[in-house]
CSV table of C-alpha atoms in Angstrom, one decimal:
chain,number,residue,atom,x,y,z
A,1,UNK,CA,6.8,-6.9,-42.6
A,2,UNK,CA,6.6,-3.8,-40.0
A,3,UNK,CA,5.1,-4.3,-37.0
A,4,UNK,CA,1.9,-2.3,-36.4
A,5,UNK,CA,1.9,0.7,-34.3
A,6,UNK,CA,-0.1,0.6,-31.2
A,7,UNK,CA,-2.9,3.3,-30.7
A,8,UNK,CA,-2.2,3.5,-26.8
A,9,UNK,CA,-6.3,2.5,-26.2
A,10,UNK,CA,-7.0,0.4,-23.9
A,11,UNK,CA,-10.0,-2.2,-24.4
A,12,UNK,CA,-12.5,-2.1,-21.2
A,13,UNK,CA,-15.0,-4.9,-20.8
A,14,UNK,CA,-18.6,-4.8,-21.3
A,15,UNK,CA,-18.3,-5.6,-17.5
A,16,UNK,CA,-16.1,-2.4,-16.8
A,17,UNK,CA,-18.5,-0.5,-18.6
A,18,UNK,CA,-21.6,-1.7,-16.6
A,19,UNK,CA,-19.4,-1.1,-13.4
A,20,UNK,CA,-18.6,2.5,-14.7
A,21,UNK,CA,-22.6,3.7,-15.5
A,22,UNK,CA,-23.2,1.3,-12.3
A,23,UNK,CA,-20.8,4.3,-10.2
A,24,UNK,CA,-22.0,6.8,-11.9
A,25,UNK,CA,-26.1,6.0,-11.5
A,26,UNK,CA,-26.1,4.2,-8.3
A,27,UNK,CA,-22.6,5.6,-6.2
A,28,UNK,CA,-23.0,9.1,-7.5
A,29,UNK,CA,-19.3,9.4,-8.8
A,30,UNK,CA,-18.4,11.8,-11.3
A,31,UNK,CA,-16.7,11.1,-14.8
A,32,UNK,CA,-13.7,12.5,-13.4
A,33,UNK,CA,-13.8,10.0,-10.3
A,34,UNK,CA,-14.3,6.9,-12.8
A,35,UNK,CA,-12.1,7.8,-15.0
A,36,UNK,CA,-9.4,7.9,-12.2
A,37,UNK,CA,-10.8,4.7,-10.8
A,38,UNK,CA,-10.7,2.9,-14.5
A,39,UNK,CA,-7.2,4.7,-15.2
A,40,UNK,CA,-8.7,6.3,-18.7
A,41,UNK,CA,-9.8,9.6,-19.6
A,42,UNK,CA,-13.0,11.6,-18.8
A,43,UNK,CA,-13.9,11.8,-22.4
A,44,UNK,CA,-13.8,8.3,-22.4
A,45,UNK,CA,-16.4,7.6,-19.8
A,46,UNK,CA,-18.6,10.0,-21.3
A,47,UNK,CA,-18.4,8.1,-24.4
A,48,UNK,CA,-19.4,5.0,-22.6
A,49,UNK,CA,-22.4,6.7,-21.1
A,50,UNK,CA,-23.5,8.6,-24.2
A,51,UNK,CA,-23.3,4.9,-25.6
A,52,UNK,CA,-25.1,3.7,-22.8
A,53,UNK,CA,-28.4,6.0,-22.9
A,54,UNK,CA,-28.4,5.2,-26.7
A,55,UNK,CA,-28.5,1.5,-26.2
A,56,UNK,CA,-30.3,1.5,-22.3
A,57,UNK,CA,-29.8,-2.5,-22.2
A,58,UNK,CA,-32.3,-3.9,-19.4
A,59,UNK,CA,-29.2,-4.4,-17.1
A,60,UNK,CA,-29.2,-0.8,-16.5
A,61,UNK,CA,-32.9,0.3,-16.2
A,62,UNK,CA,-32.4,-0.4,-12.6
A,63,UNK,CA,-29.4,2.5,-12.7
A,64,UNK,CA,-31.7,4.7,-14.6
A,65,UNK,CA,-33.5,7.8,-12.6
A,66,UNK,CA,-34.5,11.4,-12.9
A,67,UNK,CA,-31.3,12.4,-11.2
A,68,UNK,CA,-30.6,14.9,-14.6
A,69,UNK,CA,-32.7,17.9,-16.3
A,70,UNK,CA,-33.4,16.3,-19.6
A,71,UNK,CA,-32.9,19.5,-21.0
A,72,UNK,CA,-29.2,19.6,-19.6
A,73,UNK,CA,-27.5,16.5,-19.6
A,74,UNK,CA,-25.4,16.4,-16.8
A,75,UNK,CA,-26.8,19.2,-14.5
A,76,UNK,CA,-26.7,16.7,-11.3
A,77,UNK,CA,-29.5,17.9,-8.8
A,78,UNK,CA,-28.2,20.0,-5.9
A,79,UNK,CA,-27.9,17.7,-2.9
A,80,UNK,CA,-28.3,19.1,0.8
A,81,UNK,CA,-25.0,18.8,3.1
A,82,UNK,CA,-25.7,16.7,6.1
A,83,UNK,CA,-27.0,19.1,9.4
A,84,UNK,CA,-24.2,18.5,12.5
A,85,UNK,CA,-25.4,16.0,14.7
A,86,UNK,CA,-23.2,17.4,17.3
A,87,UNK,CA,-21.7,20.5,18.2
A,88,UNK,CA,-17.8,21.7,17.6
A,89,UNK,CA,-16.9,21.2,21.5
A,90,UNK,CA,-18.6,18.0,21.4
A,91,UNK,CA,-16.5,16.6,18.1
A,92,UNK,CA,-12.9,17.9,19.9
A,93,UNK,CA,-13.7,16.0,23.0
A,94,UNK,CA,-14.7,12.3,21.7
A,95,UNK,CA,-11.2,13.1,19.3
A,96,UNK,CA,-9.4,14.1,22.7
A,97,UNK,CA,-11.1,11.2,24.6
A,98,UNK,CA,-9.1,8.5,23.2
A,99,UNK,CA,-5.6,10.2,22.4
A,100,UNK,CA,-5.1,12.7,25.6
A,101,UNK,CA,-3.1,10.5,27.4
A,102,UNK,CA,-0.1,10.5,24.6
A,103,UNK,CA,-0.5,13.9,24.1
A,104,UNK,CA,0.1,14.2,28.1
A,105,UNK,CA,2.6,12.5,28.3
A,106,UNK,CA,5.2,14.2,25.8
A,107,UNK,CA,7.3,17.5,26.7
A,108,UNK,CA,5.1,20.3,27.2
A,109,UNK,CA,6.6,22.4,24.1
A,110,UNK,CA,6.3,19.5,21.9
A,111,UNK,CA,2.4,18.3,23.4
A,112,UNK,CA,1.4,22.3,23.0
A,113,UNK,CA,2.3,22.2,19.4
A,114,UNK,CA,0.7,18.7,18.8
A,115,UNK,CA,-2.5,20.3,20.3
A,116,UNK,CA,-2.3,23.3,18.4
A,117,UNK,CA,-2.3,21.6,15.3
A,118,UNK,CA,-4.4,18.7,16.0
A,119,UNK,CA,-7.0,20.9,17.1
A,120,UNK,CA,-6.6,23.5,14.1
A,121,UNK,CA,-7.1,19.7,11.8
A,122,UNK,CA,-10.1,19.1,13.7
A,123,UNK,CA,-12.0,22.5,13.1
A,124,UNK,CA,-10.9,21.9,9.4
A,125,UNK,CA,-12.6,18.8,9.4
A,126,UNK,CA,-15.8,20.0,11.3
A,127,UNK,CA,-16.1,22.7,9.1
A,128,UNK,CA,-15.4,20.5,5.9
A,129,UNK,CA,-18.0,17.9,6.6
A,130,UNK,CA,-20.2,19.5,8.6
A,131,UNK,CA,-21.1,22.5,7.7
């Protein structure tokens, strides 16, 4: 008798599932960002929580909030980006407190390119996350 061919699916848990609509409810993640997490696909997770507002077991009622239109499933609510808490200058120096002693301490060509770049990674990442 022939073996069977395998379908390539993958069988998750009822616990993977509650961990899934658990990120996606509680941690915000996308279905993109669990899929990734759960190797699977996207469609796949929005499956699981198409199933999930059919069935609304009580272990998710906690998970369950007005965080979507009910009109347009999956319209998240805009979310405001954190204000700075400290200027530009500020952020460069407590980065530069720590490290400016190696940087010193190379040859000049070498430390003015490490700065160069260092501080061009640090405006990135000022403007990134706070602004």
């Amino acid at each position: 008798m022939p073996k069977k061919a395998k379908t390539g699916k993958r069988g998750f848990s009822a616990a993977d599932k509650a961990e899934a609509m658990r990120l996606i409810y509680e941690e915000k993640w996308t279905a993109k960002d669990v899929a990734l997490h759960f190797n699977c696909s996207a469609n796949a997770v929005q499956n699981w929580k198409t199933q999930h507002k059919k069935a609304k077991p009580a272990v998710f009622e906690e998970f369950e909030k007005d965080e979507y239109d009910a009109e347009q499933d999956m319209v998240p609510v805009k979310t405001v980006k954190p204000v700075p808490h400290v200027s530009f200058d500020a952020f460069v120096r407590a980065y530069w407190k720590e490290r400016a002693v190696d940087v010193l301490l190379m040859e000049h060509a070498v430390s003015a390119e490490v700065t160069k770049y260092v501080n061009e990674a640090l405006r990135y990442a000022y403007d990134r996350f706070y602004k």
